[in-house]
PDB file of C-alpha atoms in Angstrom:
ATOM      1  CA  GLN A1345     -17.261  -5.497  -5.508  1.00  0.00           C
ATOM      2  CA  VAL A1346     -14.257  -3.453  -3.556  1.00  0.00           C
ATOM      3  CA  HIS A1347     -13.944  -3.801  -0.169  1.00  0.00           C
ATOM      4  CA  LEU A1348     -11.793  -0.930   1.214  1.00  0.00           C
ATOM      5  CA  VAL A1349      -9.946  -1.038   4.993  1.00  0.00           C
ATOM      6  CA  GLU A1350      -8.208   1.822   5.977  1.00  0.00           C
ATOM      7  CA  SER A1351      -5.360   1.161   8.805  1.00  0.00           C
ATOM      8  CA  GLY A1352      -2.635   3.627  10.370  1.00  0.00           C
ATOM      9  CA  GLY A1353      -4.182   6.473  12.308  1.00  0.00           C
ATOM     10  CA  GLY A1354      -3.651   6.833  16.135  1.00  0.00           C
ATOM     11  CA  LEU A1355      -2.583  10.084  18.306  1.00  0.00           C
ATOM     12  CA  VAL A1356       0.111  11.861  17.468  1.00  0.00           C
ATOM     13  CA  GLN A1357       1.824  15.052  18.802  1.00  0.00           C
ATOM     14  CA  ALA A1358       1.512  18.583  16.454  1.00  0.00           C
ATOM     15  CA  GLY A1359       4.191  18.231  14.224  1.00  0.00           C
ATOM     16  CA  GLY A1360       4.593  14.683  14.162  1.00  0.00           C
ATOM     17  CA  SER A1361       3.776  12.070  11.117  1.00  0.00           C
ATOM     18  CA  LEU A1362       1.269   9.201  10.515  1.00  0.00           C
ATOM     19  CA  ASN A1363       1.261   6.797   7.019  1.00  0.00           C
ATOM     20  CA  LEU A1364      -2.304   5.824   6.649  1.00  0.00           C
ATOM     21  CA  SER A1365      -2.737   3.060   4.397  1.00  0.00           C
ATOM     22  CA  CYS A1366      -6.313   1.913   2.383  1.00  0.00           C
ATOM     23  CA  ALA A1367      -6.269  -2.004   1.527  1.00  0.00           C
ATOM     24  CA  ASP A1368      -8.595  -3.263  -0.884  1.00  0.00           C
ATOM     25  CA  SER A1369      -9.526  -7.147  -0.665  1.00  0.00           C
ATOM     26  CA  GLY A1370     -10.917  -7.308  -4.460  1.00  0.00           C
ATOM     27  CA  ARG A1371      -9.412  -7.846  -7.390  1.00  0.00           C
ATOM     28  CA  THR A1372     -10.323  -4.211  -9.472  1.00  0.00           C
ATOM     29  CA  PHE A1373      -8.230  -1.981  -7.185  1.00  0.00           C
ATOM     30  CA  SER A1374      -6.091  -0.745  -9.950  1.00  0.00           C
ATOM     31  CA  ASN A1375      -8.787   0.480 -12.239  1.00  0.00           C
ATOM     32  CA  TYR A1376     -10.343   2.891  -9.644  1.00  0.00           C
ATOM     33  CA  ALA A1377      -9.637   6.345  -8.385  1.00  0.00           C
ATOM     34  CA  LEU A1378      -8.695   6.571  -5.116  1.00  0.00           C
ATOM     35  CA  GLY A1379      -9.232   9.250  -2.853  1.00  0.00           C
ATOM     36  CA  TRP A1380      -9.023  10.397   0.664  1.00  0.00           C
ATOM     37  CA  PHE A1381     -11.875  12.239   3.144  1.00  0.00           C
ATOM     38  CA  ARG A1382     -12.012  13.177   6.435  1.00  0.00           C
ATOM     39  CA  GLN A1383     -15.098  14.181   8.905  1.00  0.00           C
ATOM     40  CA  THR A1384     -15.384  15.932  12.483  1.00  0.00           C
ATOM     41  CA  PRO A1385     -18.668  14.964  14.299  1.00  0.00           C
ATOM     42  CA  GLY A1386     -21.466  17.820  12.737  1.00  0.00           C
ATOM     43  CA  GLN A1387     -19.403  18.363   9.769  1.00  0.00           C
ATOM     44  CA  GLU A1388     -19.506  17.012   5.954  1.00  0.00           C
ATOM     45  CA  ARG A1389     -17.378  14.727   4.604  1.00  0.00           C
ATOM     46  CA  GLU A1390     -14.501  16.926   3.546  1.00  0.00           C
ATOM     47  CA  PHE A1391     -12.052  16.043   0.632  1.00  0.00           C
ATOM     48  CA  VAL A1392      -8.474  15.496   1.411  1.00  0.00           C
ATOM     49  CA  ALA A1393      -6.331  14.079  -1.704  1.00  0.00           C
ATOM     50  CA  SER A1394      -6.858  11.998  -4.632  1.00  0.00           C
ATOM     51  CA  ILE A1395      -5.563   9.870  -7.291  1.00  0.00           C
ATOM     52  CA  ASN A1396      -5.999   8.023 -10.485  1.00  0.00           C
ATOM     53  CA  TRP A1397      -5.938   4.914 -11.206  1.00  0.00           C
ATOM     54  CA  SER A1398      -2.067   5.220 -12.587  1.00  0.00           C
ATOM     55  CA  GLY A1399      -1.284   7.895 -10.001  1.00  0.00           C
ATOM     56  CA  ALA A1400      -0.588  10.110 -13.201  1.00  0.00           C
ATOM     57  CA  ILE A1401      -3.014  12.536 -11.535  1.00  0.00           C
ATOM     58  CA  TYR A1402      -3.857  13.931  -8.148  1.00  0.00           C
ATOM     59  CA  TYR A1403      -5.160  16.775  -6.258  1.00  0.00           C
ATOM     60  CA  TYR A1404      -4.812  17.928  -2.726  1.00  0.00           C
ATOM     61  CA  ALA A1405      -6.953  20.175  -0.552  1.00  0.00           C
ATOM     62  CA  ASP A1406      -5.455  23.509  -0.083  1.00  0.00           C
ATOM     63  CA  SER A1407      -5.322  22.574   3.693  1.00  0.00           C
ATOM     64  CA  VAL A1408      -2.707  19.624   3.140  1.00  0.00           C
ATOM     65  CA  ARG A1409      -0.982  20.361   0.572  1.00  0.00           C
ATOM     66  CA  GLY A1410       2.756  20.355   1.175  1.00  0.00           C
ATOM     67  CA  ARG A1411       2.393  18.502   4.201  1.00  0.00           C
ATOM     68  CA  PHE A1412       0.615  15.139   3.129  1.00  0.00           C
ATOM     69  CA  THR A1413       1.358  13.038   0.270  1.00  0.00           C
ATOM     70  CA  ILE A1414      -1.391  10.486  -1.377  1.00  0.00           C
ATOM     71  CA  SER A1415       0.106   7.183  -3.085  1.00  0.00           C
ATOM     72  CA  ARG A1416      -0.619   3.913  -4.208  1.00  0.00           C
ATOM     73  CA  ASP A1417       0.955   0.209  -4.901  1.00  0.00           C
ATOM     74  CA  ASN A1418      -1.627  -1.218  -7.490  1.00  0.00           C
ATOM     75  CA  ALA A1419       0.093  -5.087  -7.327  1.00  0.00           C
ATOM     76  CA  LYS A1420      -0.364  -4.520  -3.249  1.00  0.00           C
ATOM     77  CA  ASN A1421      -4.095  -3.792  -3.868  1.00  0.00           C
ATOM     78  CA  THR A1422      -3.204  -0.608  -1.253  1.00  0.00           C
ATOM     79  CA  GLY A1423      -3.402   3.283  -1.500  1.00  0.00           C
ATOM     80  CA  TYR A1424      -1.429   5.656   1.058  1.00  0.00           C
ATOM     81  CA  LEU A1425      -1.917   8.951   2.302  1.00  0.00           C
ATOM     82  CA  GLN A1426       1.471  10.184   4.434  1.00  0.00           C
ATOM     83  CA  MET A1427       0.808  12.782   6.665  1.00  0.00           C
ATOM     84  CA  ASN A1428       3.851  15.154   8.125  1.00  0.00           C
ATOM     85  CA  SER A1429       3.778  18.258  10.679  1.00  0.00           C
ATOM     86  CA  LEU A1430       0.452  17.128  11.694  1.00  0.00           C
ATOM     87  CA  LYS A1431      -1.930  20.383  12.937  1.00  0.00           C
ATOM     88  CA  PRO A1432      -4.802  19.873  15.833  1.00  0.00           C
ATOM     89  CA  GLU A1433      -7.169  21.004  13.176  1.00  0.00           C
ATOM     90  CA  ASP A1434      -5.709  17.399  11.084  1.00  0.00           C
ATOM     91  CA  THR A1435      -7.587  15.330  13.856  1.00  0.00           C
ATOM     92  CA  ALA A1436     -10.496  13.505  12.399  1.00  0.00           C
ATOM     93  CA  THR A1437     -11.866  10.313  10.781  1.00  0.00           C
ATOM     94  CA  TYR A1438      -9.985   9.807   7.613  1.00  0.00           C
ATOM     95  CA  TYR A1439     -11.794   7.872   5.417  1.00  0.00           C
ATOM     96  CA  CYS A1440     -10.956   6.058   1.980  1.00  0.00           C
ATOM     97  CA  ALA A1441     -12.575   6.254  -1.125  1.00  0.00           C
ATOM     98  CA  ALA A1442     -12.514   4.498  -4.605  1.00  0.00           C
ATOM     99  CA  ASP A1443     -14.451   4.768  -8.045  1.00  0.00           C
ATOM    100  CA  PRO A1444     -14.322   3.517 -11.105  1.00  0.00           C
ATOM    101  CA  SER A1445     -15.462   6.751 -12.371  1.00  0.00           C
ATOM    102  CA  GLY A1446     -12.767   8.883 -11.288  1.00  0.00           C
ATOM    103  CA  ALA A1447     -11.946  11.274  -8.748  1.00  0.00           C
ATOM    104  CA  SER A1448     -14.055  13.780  -7.423  1.00  0.00           C
ATOM    105  CA  TYR A1449     -14.135  16.688  -4.820  1.00  0.00           C
ATOM    106  CA  TRP A1450     -17.705  15.436  -3.994  1.00  0.00           C
ATOM    107  CA  TYR A1451     -17.736  12.803  -1.579  1.00  0.00           C
ATOM    108  CA  ASN A1452     -21.443  11.951  -2.772  1.00  0.00           C
ATOM    109  CA  ALA A1453     -20.078  10.717  -5.919  1.00  0.00           C
ATOM    110  CA  TRP A1454     -17.896   8.111  -4.695  1.00  0.00           C
ATOM    111  CA  ASP A1455     -18.964   4.604  -4.711  1.00  0.00           C
ATOM    112  CA  TYR A1456     -17.013   2.565  -2.465  1.00  0.00           C
ATOM    113  CA  TRP A1457     -16.009   3.637   1.200  1.00  0.00           C
ATOM    114  CA  GLY A1458     -13.729   2.093   3.779  1.00  0.00           C
ATOM    115  CA  GLN A1459     -14.655   2.335   7.398  1.00  0.00           C
ATOM    116  CA  GLY A1460     -12.174   4.790   8.501  1.00  0.00           C
ATOM    117  CA  THR A1461      -9.627   5.431  10.763  1.00  0.00           C
ATOM    118  CA  GLN A1462      -9.284   7.604  13.556  1.00  0.00           C
ATOM    119  CA  VAL A1463      -6.513  10.436  13.722  1.00  0.00           C
ATOM    120  CA  THR A1464      -5.805  12.193  16.617  1.00  0.00           C
ATOM    121  CA  VAL A1465      -3.340  15.225  17.006  1.00  0.00           C
ATOM    122  CA  SER A1466      -2.412  17.282  20.089  1.00  0.00           C
ATOM    123  CA  SER A1467      -0.848  20.135  21.009  1.00  0.00           C
TER     124      SER A1467
END
């Protein structure tokens, strides 16, 4: 089974940058779509970005477009979310997701999830 582990979160000032990583312990990472979601207490899990297995197709939420970049390195079984120009509104727990059927806007369509990494942006 796919086992995803996020890392790279932390506390940064507004305008700063973070690069999140999503490492897969399995051998089938390259066959899966990859997504990033975020969640704050009491809120639904929110779509951030997704990328298909080859990296040819990707989507971004309007709130992060132009600031965040999703990428993947299938040879390393790792996905990334480069976050620039961070805002306090970006504060959330960020989750990596994977699915063999392709990307979806809806969080409940994804089969595999990491444990999350906390991102806190101060003003």
